[in-house]
Structure formats: structure tokens, C-alpha cells
Coordinates of C-alpha atoms and ligand atoms in Angstrom, one line a residue:
M803 CA -84.4 75.2 36.1
S804 CA -85.7 74.9 39.7
D805 CA -85.7 72.0 42.1
T806 CA -85.3 71.3 45.7
G807 CA -82.4 69.2 46.1
F808 CA -78.4 69.8 46.6
K809 CA -76.3 68.8 44.3
V810 CA -72.3 68.9 44.3
I811 CA -69.9 69.2 41.4
V812 CA -66.3 68.4 42.4
V813 CA -63.7 69.8 39.2
G814 CA -60.4 67.4 39.5
G815 CA -59.9 63.8 40.4
G816 CA -56.3 64.4 41.8
M817 CA -55.9 63.0 45.4
A818 CA -58.2 65.6 47.3
G819 CA -61.1 65.7 44.9
L820 CA -61.4 61.5 44.6
L821 CA -60.9 61.4 48.3
L822 CA -63.8 63.6 48.8
G823 CA -66.0 62.1 46.1
N824 CA -65.8 59.1 48.1
G825 CA -67.0 61.0 51.3
L826 CA -69.9 62.1 49.5
Q827 CA -70.6 59.0 48.0
R828 CA -70.9 57.4 51.5
H829 CA -73.0 60.4 52.6
G830 CA -75.3 59.6 49.7
I831 CA -74.9 63.1 48.3
D832 CA -75.9 63.7 44.7
F833 CA -72.7 64.8 43.1
T834 CA -70.6 64.4 40.1
L835 CA -66.9 64.4 39.6
F836 CA -65.4 65.8 36.1
E837 CA -61.7 65.1 35.5
A838 CA -59.7 66.4 32.4
D839 CA -57.9 63.0 32.1
P840 CA -59.2 60.3 30.2
E841 CA -59.9 57.2 32.2
V842 CA -56.9 55.4 31.3
S843 CA -54.1 57.2 32.2
E844 CA -50.3 56.5 33.4
R845 CA -49.8 59.9 34.2
D846 CA -48.4 60.7 37.4
G847 CA -46.9 57.3 38.5
F848 CA -44.5 58.4 41.0
Q849 CA -44.4 57.3 44.4
I850 CA -45.8 59.9 47.6
R851 CA -45.6 59.7 50.8
L852 CA -48.4 60.3 53.2
G853 CA -48.9 60.2 57.2
A854 CA -51.4 61.6 59.5
P855 CA -53.1 64.3 57.7
A856 CA -54.0 62.3 54.8
I857 CA -55.2 59.5 57.2
A858 CA -57.4 62.0 58.8
G859 CA -58.8 62.4 55.2
F860 CA -59.4 58.5 54.9
N861 CA -61.0 58.2 58.1
A862 CA -63.5 61.2 57.2
C863 CA -64.1 60.1 53.6
L864 CA -63.7 56.2 53.6
D865 CA -65.4 53.5 55.1
D866 CA -63.6 50.6 57.3
E867 CA -63.5 48.0 54.4
S868 CA -62.1 50.8 52.2
R869 CA -59.5 51.6 54.6
K870 CA -58.6 48.3 55.3
S871 CA -57.9 47.2 51.8
L872 CA -56.0 50.7 51.3
Y873 CA -53.3 50.5 53.9
P874 CA -51.3 47.3 52.9
K875 CA -51.2 48.9 49.4
F876 CA -48.5 51.4 51.3
G877 CA -45.1 50.6 51.6
H878 CA -43.1 50.3 54.8
S879 CA -42.8 53.6 57.0
G880 CA -39.9 52.2 58.9
G881 CA -42.3 53.1 62.1
V882 CA -41.7 56.6 63.9
V883 CA -38.1 56.8 62.6
S884 CA -37.8 59.7 60.4
S885 CA -38.0 59.1 56.7
A886 CA -36.3 62.7 56.1
P887 CA -33.5 63.1 54.1
I888 CA -29.6 62.9 54.5
L889 CA -27.8 65.7 52.8
Y890 CA -24.7 65.1 51.6
D891 CA -21.7 67.3 49.7
S892 CA -20.9 66.2 46.0
R893 CA -18.3 63.7 47.7
L894 CA -20.7 61.9 49.7
R895 CA -19.8 63.4 53.1
V896 CA -22.8 64.1 55.4
L897 CA -23.3 67.8 55.7
L898 CA -26.4 67.5 57.6
D899 CA -28.7 64.3 58.9
L900 CA -32.2 65.3 59.0
T901 CA -33.2 62.1 60.3
K902 CA -32.1 63.2 63.9
F903 CA -34.7 65.9 63.7
P904 CA -37.3 65.1 66.4
A905 CA -40.1 66.7 64.9
Y906 CA -40.2 65.1 61.2
T907 CA -43.4 63.3 61.0
K908 CA -44.1 59.7 60.2
S909 CA -45.0 58.8 56.4
A910 CA -45.1 56.3 54.4
P911 CA -44.7 55.4 50.5
I912 CA -47.9 54.3 48.0
T913 CA -47.6 54.7 44.3
R914 CA -50.0 57.4 42.9
V915 CA -51.6 55.2 40.6
A916 CA -52.5 52.2 43.1
L917 CA -54.1 55.4 45.1
R918 CA -55.9 56.9 42.5
D919 CA -57.3 53.5 41.3
H920 CA -58.4 52.7 45.2
L921 CA -60.1 55.9 45.3
S922 CA -61.6 56.1 41.7
A923 CA -63.0 52.6 41.6
P924 CA -66.2 53.0 43.8
L925 CA -67.3 56.2 41.9
S926 CA -66.5 55.1 38.5
Q927 CA -68.5 52.1 39.6
A928 CA -71.4 54.0 40.6
G929 CA -71.2 56.7 37.7
H930 CA -70.1 59.6 39.7
I931 CA -67.1 60.4 37.3
K932 CA -67.2 62.1 33.8
Y933 CA -63.5 61.9 32.2
S934 CA -62.2 63.8 29.6
H935 CA -64.1 67.0 30.9
K936 CA -62.1 69.4 31.1
F937 CA -63.4 72.5 32.9
T938 CA -63.1 76.2 31.7
N939 CA -65.0 78.6 34.0
Y940 CA -68.5 78.6 36.1
K941 CA -71.3 81.0 36.1
C942 CA -73.6 81.9 39.3
V943 CA -77.4 82.1 38.4
K944 CA -80.5 82.4 40.0
D945 CA -83.1 80.0 39.3
D946 CA -86.6 80.3 39.1
A947 CA -87.4 80.1 42.8
G948 CA -84.5 82.6 43.2
K949 CA -82.0 79.8 44.3
T950 CA -78.5 80.7 43.4
K951 CA -76.9 77.7 41.4
V952 CA -73.5 77.3 39.6
K953 CA -73.2 76.7 35.9
V954 CA -70.2 74.9 34.9
F955 CA -68.7 74.9 31.3
F956 CA -66.1 72.3 29.6
T957 CA -64.1 72.8 26.8
D958 CA -66.4 70.0 24.6
G959 CA -69.0 72.6 25.1
S960 CA -70.8 70.8 27.3
E961 CA -72.2 72.6 30.7
D962 CA -73.8 70.9 34.2
V963 CA -75.8 73.0 36.8
C964 CA -75.5 72.4 40.5
D965 CA -75.5 74.1 44.1
L966 CA -72.1 73.8 45.3
L967 CA -68.9 73.7 43.3
V968 CA -66.0 72.6 44.6
S969 CA -62.6 73.3 43.0
A970 CA -59.9 70.2 43.2
E971 CA -57.8 71.1 39.9
G972 CA -54.5 71.3 41.4
A973 CA -52.0 74.0 41.3
W974 CA -53.1 75.6 37.7
S975 CA -56.9 75.7 38.9
K976 CA -58.9 78.2 36.6
T977 CA -61.5 78.5 39.4
N978 CA -59.0 80.0 41.7
R979 CA -58.4 82.7 39.1
Q980 CA -61.9 83.1 38.1
I981 CA -63.0 83.8 41.8
G982 CA -60.0 86.4 41.8
L983 CA -57.9 85.1 44.4
N984 CA -55.0 84.4 42.3
N985 CA -52.7 83.2 45.4
I986 CA -51.2 80.5 43.6
T987 CA -47.0 82.0 42.6
H988 CA -45.6 79.6 39.7
L989 CA -41.8 79.6 40.8
T990 CA -39.6 80.3 37.7
S991 CA -36.7 80.6 39.6
H992 CA -36.6 76.5 40.3
W993 CA -36.8 74.2 38.0
N994 CA -37.8 71.0 39.6
L995 CA -37.1 67.3 37.5
A996 CA -38.4 64.1 38.4
A997 CA -37.7 60.5 37.1
K998 CA -38.1 57.2 38.5
C999 CA -37.1 53.6 37.8
S1000 CA -37.9 50.1 38.8
I1001 CA -34.6 48.5 40.1
D1002 CA -34.5 44.8 41.1
T1003 CA -33.9 43.3 44.7
D1004 CA -30.6 42.1 43.7
R1005 CA -29.7 45.9 42.4
L1006 CA -31.6 47.5 45.4
A1007 CA -29.1 44.9 47.7
R1008 CA -26.1 46.4 46.0
L1009 CA -26.5 49.9 46.3
T1010 CA -24.2 51.9 48.9
P1011 CA -25.9 51.6 52.3
E1012 CA -26.3 55.3 52.6
F1013 CA -29.8 54.5 50.5
E1014 CA -30.8 52.3 53.4
R1015 CA -30.5 55.0 56.0
G1016 CA -33.2 57.1 54.2
P1017 CA -33.3 59.2 51.2
I1018 CA -30.1 61.3 49.8
A1019 CA -29.8 64.7 49.1
V1020 CA -27.1 66.6 47.6
S1021 CA -26.8 70.1 47.3
H1022 CA -24.1 71.5 45.0
D1023 CA -23.7 74.8 43.2
G1024 CA -27.4 75.7 43.2
L1025 CA -28.3 72.3 42.2
F1026 CA -30.7 70.2 44.6
F1027 CA -30.4 66.3 44.1
F1028 CA -33.0 63.9 45.9
F1029 CA -32.7 60.2 45.5
S1030 CA -34.2 57.6 47.3
A1031 CA -35.1 54.1 46.9
S1032 CA -37.6 51.9 48.4
E1033 CA -40.1 48.9 48.1
G1034 CA -42.9 49.6 46.6
T1035 CA -46.9 58.1 42.7
L1036 CA -62.9 86.8 36.9
E1037 CA -66.0 86.6 38.5
A1038 CA -66.3 87.7 42.3
G1039 CA -65.6 85.0 45.0
N1040 CA -69.2 83.3 45.6
E1041 CA -70.4 81.3 48.5
H1042 CA -71.2 78.4 46.4
V1043 CA -67.6 77.9 44.8
W1044 CA -65.2 76.4 47.3
L1045 CA -61.3 75.5 46.7
L1046 CA -59.7 72.5 47.9
G1047 CA -56.2 71.4 48.0
D1048 CA -53.6 72.5 45.3
A1049 CA -56.2 74.4 43.6
I1050 CA -56.0 77.0 47.2
H1051 CA -52.5 76.3 48.6
A1052 CA -49.9 74.6 46.1
M1053 CA -46.5 74.3 47.9
T1054 CA -43.0 73.1 46.7
P1055 CA -42.7 69.7 47.1
G1056 CA -39.4 69.7 49.5
R1057 CA -41.4 69.0 52.6
G1058 CA -43.8 66.0 51.2
M1059 CA -47.2 68.0 52.7
G1060 CA -48.8 68.9 49.6
G1061 CA -51.0 65.5 48.9
N1062 CA -51.0 65.0 53.0
Q1063 CA -52.7 68.7 53.3
A1064 CA -54.9 68.1 50.3
M1065 CA -56.2 64.9 51.5
C1066 CA -56.7 66.6 55.0
D1067 CA -58.9 69.4 53.7
T1068 CA -61.5 66.5 52.9
A1069 CA -61.6 65.8 56.7
D1070 CA -62.8 69.7 56.9
I1071 CA -64.7 70.3 54.2
L1072 CA -66.8 66.9 54.4
P1073 CA -69.0 67.4 57.2
R1074 CA -69.7 71.3 55.9
I1075 CA -71.2 69.9 52.8
V1076 CA -73.3 67.0 54.5
Q1077 CA -74.1 69.5 57.0
L1078 CA -75.6 71.6 54.0
A1079 CA -77.2 68.5 52.3
E1080 CA -79.3 67.4 55.6
K1081 CA -80.6 71.0 55.8
S1082 CA -81.4 71.0 52.2
K1083 CA -84.1 68.2 53.0
T1084 CA -86.1 69.7 55.1
Q1085 CA -85.8 73.4 53.8
K1086 CA -84.6 76.0 51.2
L1087 CA -80.8 76.4 51.8
E1088 CA -80.2 80.5 51.8
D1089 CA -76.9 81.9 50.3
R1090 CA -76.1 82.5 54.1
D1091 CA -75.7 78.8 54.9
Y1092 CA -73.2 78.6 52.5
Q1093 CA -71.2 81.7 53.6
V1094 CA -71.3 79.6 57.1
A1095 CA -70.2 76.8 56.1
V1096 CA -67.4 77.9 53.9
A1097 CA -66.1 80.0 56.3
A1098 CA -65.9 77.3 59.1
Y1099 CA -64.0 75.1 56.2
E1100 CA -61.5 77.6 55.9
K1101 CA -61.0 78.5 59.1
E1102 CA -60.0 75.0 59.9
M1103 CA -57.5 74.8 56.4
F1104 CA -56.2 78.3 56.5
P1105 CA -54.1 77.8 59.6
R1106 CA -53.0 74.2 59.0
A1107 CA -52.6 74.3 55.3
F1108 CA -50.9 77.9 54.8
D1109 CA -48.3 76.8 57.8
W1110 CA -46.8 74.1 55.5
V1111 CA -47.0 76.4 52.7
R1112 CA -44.8 78.5 54.7
K1113 CA -42.5 75.7 55.9
S1114 CA -41.8 74.2 52.2
G1115 CA -40.4 77.8 51.5
G1116 CA -43.3 79.7 50.4
T1117 CA -42.6 81.6 47.0
D1118 CA -39.2 82.6 48.0
D1119 CA -37.9 78.7 47.8
K1120 CA -34.9 79.2 50.2
S1121 CA -35.1 75.6 51.7
S1122 CA -32.2 74.1 50.4
V1123 CA -28.8 75.7 51.3
D1124 CA -26.2 76.0 48.8
A1125 CA -23.2 73.4 50.2
S1126 CA -20.9 74.4 47.8
S1127 CA -20.9 78.2 49.3
L1128 CA -18.9 79.3 52.3
F1129 CA -21.9 80.6 53.4
G1130 CA -23.8 77.5 53.0
R1131 CA -21.0 75.3 54.8
V1132 CA -21.1 77.4 57.7
T1133 CA -25.0 77.5 57.7
L1134 CA -24.8 73.6 57.3
F1135 CA -22.5 73.1 60.0
I1136 CA -24.4 75.2 62.8
M1137 CA -27.6 73.5 61.5
A1138 CA -25.9 70.1 62.1
R1139 CA -24.8 71.3 65.8
L1140 CA -28.3 72.5 66.7
L1141 CA -29.7 68.8 65.6
D1142 CA -27.2 67.1 67.5
A1143 CA -28.6 68.9 70.5
A1144 CA -32.0 68.5 69.3
Y1145 CA -31.3 64.4 68.7
A1146 CA -29.7 64.0 72.1
Y1147 CA -32.8 65.9 73.8
G1148 CA -34.6 63.4 71.9
T1149 CA -32.8 60.5 73.0
A1150 CA -32.8 61.8 76.6
C1151 CA -36.5 61.9 76.5
K1152 CA -36.5 58.4 75.2
V1153 CA -34.8 57.2 77.8
L1154 CA -36.7 58.8 80.3
G1155 CA -40.2 57.4 78.5
Y1156 CA -41.2 60.0 76.5
G1157 CA -40.7 58.5 73.2
P1158 CA -42.3 59.9 69.9
R1159 CA -46.0 59.4 69.9
D1160 CA -46.9 57.2 66.5
D1161 CA -49.5 59.8 65.1
A1162 CA -50.0 57.2 62.1
P1163 CA -50.3 53.6 63.4
E1164 CA -52.3 52.8 60.5
L1165 CA -49.1 52.8 58.7
M1166 CA -46.5 49.7 59.1
Ligands
FAD1339 C1 -42.1 65.7 42.5 C2 -43.6 65.8 43.7 C3 -43.2 65.2 44.7 C4 -44.2 65.2 45.8 N1 -44.4 64.2 46.8 C5 -45.0 64.6 47.7 C6 -45.2 63.5 48.9 O1 -44.3 63.0 49.2 N2 -46.1 63.4 49.6 C7 -47.2 65.1 49.8 O2 -48.0 64.7 50.4 N3 -47.2 65.5 48.4 C8 -46.3 65.4 47.7 N4 -46.2 66.0 46.7 C9 -47.7 66.9 46.2 C10 -48.5 66.4 45.8 O3 -48.3 65.7 44.8 C11 -49.7 67.6 45.9 O4 -49.9 68.7 46.8 C12 -51.0 67.0 45.8 O5 -51.4 66.0 44.4 C13 -52.3 68.0 45.5 O6 -53.6 67.2 45.6 P1 -54.7 67.7 44.6 O7 -56.1 66.8 44.7 O8 -55.2 69.1 45.1 O9 -54.3 68.2 42.7 P2 -53.6 67.3 41.8 O10 -53.2 66.3 42.7 O11 -53.1 67.9 41.2 O12 -55.3 66.8 41.0 C14 -55.7 67.9 40.3 C15 -56.7 67.2 39.5 O13 -57.2 68.1 38.7 C16 -57.3 67.8 37.1 N5 -57.6 68.9 36.4 C17 -56.7 70.1 36.2 N6 -57.5 70.8 35.8 C18 -58.4 70.2 35.5 C19 -59.6 71.0 34.4 N7 -59.4 72.4 34.1 N8 -60.8 70.3 34.4 C20 -61.1 69.1 35.2 N9 -59.8 68.6 35.8 C21 -58.7 69.0 35.8 C22 -56.0 67.0 37.0 O14 -56.1 66.5 35.9 C23 -56.2 66.3 38.2 O15 -56.6 64.9 38.3 C24 -45.3 65.8 45.6 C25 -45.5 66.7 44.4 C26 -44.5 66.8 43.7 C27 -44.3 67.8 42.3

């Protein structure tokens, strides 16, 4: 086991893993992506809303042609108009109109299957993805030349070797646990049930006007319902093993930022991998090179992604206020008045020519 090349293994073909795979392929880096699911899978057919952070990942990893054919697959964003929900009580009386919140970022919907197919097609074509490979663990070893290598093992007994392992396995990341980070807390205090159905245009037109204004959120007795209709998814840590997306910063879905941040990670991680690959062409990479590269990636990713973990409720999901309690109603009343003030301020700014900046002009 001795060579001079530089090989990357990505575990997990979700949003972040597939997007990073496109970036690696574009830069001609030797890599294999292992995905636990079979190639044909209807899993995760829900819609997801993505905005500027995901676009930063697309810009880093996809070529012009791929991006040009991706954006028409998104639904309408409604412009810089917010896609935040309006919170109602159980009799559909408005409690809090979050669409007035000027800081809500622009986003547009896309089905997960459409996004996955778009990102996986070029990788499958080039033979970079191995489906039905469930990762179990890794082991760092030295090759004959004293170079650190990462051996990666799968449930079917197969294994592969690389110089850099990127774990993009999502919120149940085994790598996260094996390196001893173990920073993902699975909430048992809340259950999140998601269901979707297709509705034809006639039925869509007959929905109450509230649906046209934006997503509807109803909070009552500790239950939080969210409806939306749209056109239309332990080994010590090692510098050779990096974490990407939900594998390091899983968050509750309330703020719609998990996928955005996972994809934005690719924009921070890719240049560091490209630098290592370039350097490996002329000299032997030392462990120190990997340490410097991962530290640079984490310096960008930590404050950005963990800020959204916090804003999404952290491990103490108090992001929804119970509108059926007196405390909840008073809190919502005060929040509504603060939002009115923020809305008035935003409108005044617009009149004076300081409208909100469109941070995702690619989305219609
Ligand atoms: C209901 C809901 C709505 C959401 N809405 C939004 C939204 O509107 N906007 C937004 O930005 N985010 C949203 N999110 C969050 C978003 O889905 C996640 O943050 C995003 O999918 C994380 O991407 P990822 O690539 O890190 O992980 P994932 O997408 O979870 O991908 C992980 C991949 O790794 C594979 N895998 C797992 N274990 C192994 C293993 N042992 N071996 C091999 N492969 C493995 C899995 O099969 C999967 O393909 C939502 C989440 C939920 C639950």
C-alpha cells in the first residue's frame, strides 16, 4: 500500500455529498462517493427551499451549464418577498405575520428528487458513485512510505482506502461519533411528522386566500402545524477525516437552513481539497498540510453554520410559542407589535430607496 496520488472518499450522497462530488469531478480530483441507499430510490421526495447559501455551494461546485439547467427546476421564490409563514391560532386568526420580518432571506422551492437527480447524474455517468454501500467505520493506517491513509469499511465486508475521508452522512453520522465529537443531540421532546400530496390546479385555486399569502403555521396546545402549497424535496479525531453538512451541524427544520448550510459548506471545503490535490502533484503531503486545510475550512464553516443551529432552536427547541397559553398569547402580541415597527421601518427604507438587497438573483 504505497502511492503518491491523492484520493478522496465521500460518504453520503445527500445534498452536501453530491454537490461536493460535482466540485471534485470538476477539478479532476480522484474520488469515490459511497451512498447507503440503492440508486433508484424515491426517499426524501419532499420539497426544500434554498437560497443564497446553497447558491454559494452551486457556484463553487457546478459549472455554468449545470447551474443554467438547474435554476429552471426551482419554483417561484416570489422575489425578495419573504417566504416566512403567517402564524394563526386554531380559529385561523392571525397571531403573527412573519412575512413582515425584513431579515427573512429569499428562497425558492425545489423537489429533493429533482435536485438529487441533477447532482447525481454526472457522477453516476463518470462511475464515481457506489450505491448500496453502508459505511460502518474507518481506521487510520500508515502506508509503506509512512503516509497516513484512511481505510473505510462497509457493512457488506468491503473496504476502500483514501488520503482524505469526508463524512457527509447526515444527522446520524457514524464518523461524527467515531471521532469522538458526538455533538449532535437527537431531540426526544419533539416529534416532527411530514406529509405531502399533489393537488391539481383547480384545487389549488379553491384553497382559502391565506395559502396565497405564504405558508400557514398554526400553534395550539404544544402542537405546531405547518402547511404550505406551491407550484412545483471512537477513534481520536484525525486531520484526514472531515465532516460536512448535517454530519456536523444538524439543526431543526424550522428555519429551513439545514440544506442551505450543508450546501454552503461545499464552497468552503472544496478550495481546501483542491489545494491539497494540487500540492500532492509536486510533493508528499504531510499530516500538517491536512491540519492547516481542515482548520481553514472549519474557521469559515463553524460561525456560519452553528449560528443557524442556534437560531433554529439549538437543542432546546423553543422556536414555537404555544398560542393556547396566556404567556404565549402575550409573547406573540408583543412580537407582533415589534414586527409592525420593523415592517414600518423597512417600508420607510424602501420609500427612501434602500430596498432589500436581492441576495439570490439566480432564483426567479
Ligand atoms: C421536514 C424537513 C424540511 C426541511 N426543509 C428544509 C428547507 O426548506 N431548506 C433547507 O435548507 N433545509 C431543510 N431541511 C434540512 C435539510 O434536509 C438537511 O439539512 C440536509 O438534507 C442536510 O444535507 P446533508 O447532505 O448534510 O445530509 P443528508 O441530506 O441527510 O444526506 C446524508 C446522506 O448520507 C447517506 N448515509 C447516511 N448514513 C450512511 C452510511 N452509514 N453510509 C453511506 N451513506 C450514508 C444517506 O442515505 C443520505 O443520502 C429540512 C429537513 C426536514 C426534516
